[in-house]
């Protein structure tokens, strides 16, 4: 699980990708945040409970600075499954960021915190809690005194083609894939060159649970000039066809051996010699032959 979490974060942790995600989802593609204005921020924070110090960690976090002034901090949380407690998680992360500002004597100017939750589900849009009020029952008379807290959830698989087209980074490839998957359409891959092939394909493998993407990249032997998702998908399909042919040959060979055994054409040793297989393999197949054969 830890390795999966890390590979999900690698792509988004790149400044050009992080800025692109925020600019599209929050500012409709306007380049409000520039890559050079982002600064790495620690993703870990501490809190005390039950008399013990505990650690919590965001997926990705960056400072957004204007010149030398830090004016905001943005965090991204990845979700492949819906979480009813997400508002509680987000408020704990954001609260830790504000607490850190209070403890930092050198930080004179305060800055706001914004967290984006990226949901990659394809069956339905996020239907769990988006407000703190939805996490528990608040008596009507108490509501004026209990502050609500809203989280920002973005359903990546449900983004429109127009919105997806606004992405300039490799995250566009991720969004296109999940939209295609939601629509149950055949995914052929984009012909756009991947800027961060390693990080993108690792994220594909982490989010889908299919290591074919990463495996194909690691095997290499791609043509020079960059890799496209079209190249990757074609390679995966070619590998699938190869495996299918091998499996088909094996099944046909097994059928022939069973026929030879059923017809008493020879001993196990003789049949093994004819089909050029180890005797022990032929014996395994022989066990599948009906007793009355």
Short mmCIF file of C-alpha atoms in Angstrom, two decimals, residues 16 24 40 88 99 115 152 188-189 211 235:
data_model
loop_
_atom_site.label_atom_id
_atom_site.label_comp_id
_atom_site.label_asym_id
_atom_site.label_seq_id
_atom_site.Cartn_x
_atom_site.Cartn_y
_atom_site.Cartn_z
CA UNK A 16 4.20 21.76 -13.97
CA UNK A 24 -7.83 23.84 -14.83
CA UNK A 40 7.73 22.18 -2.06
CA UNK A 88 -12.98 15.16 8.89
CA UNK A 99 -1.48 25.42 13.61
CA UNK A 115 -7.36 21.37 -0.46
CA UNK A 152 -13.63 20.51 -2.77
CA UNK A 188 -6.61 3.61 -27.71
CA UNK A 189 -4.37 6.15 -26.00
CA UNK A 211 0.94 -3.05 -13.62
CA UNK A 235 2.52 -2.71 -26.76
#
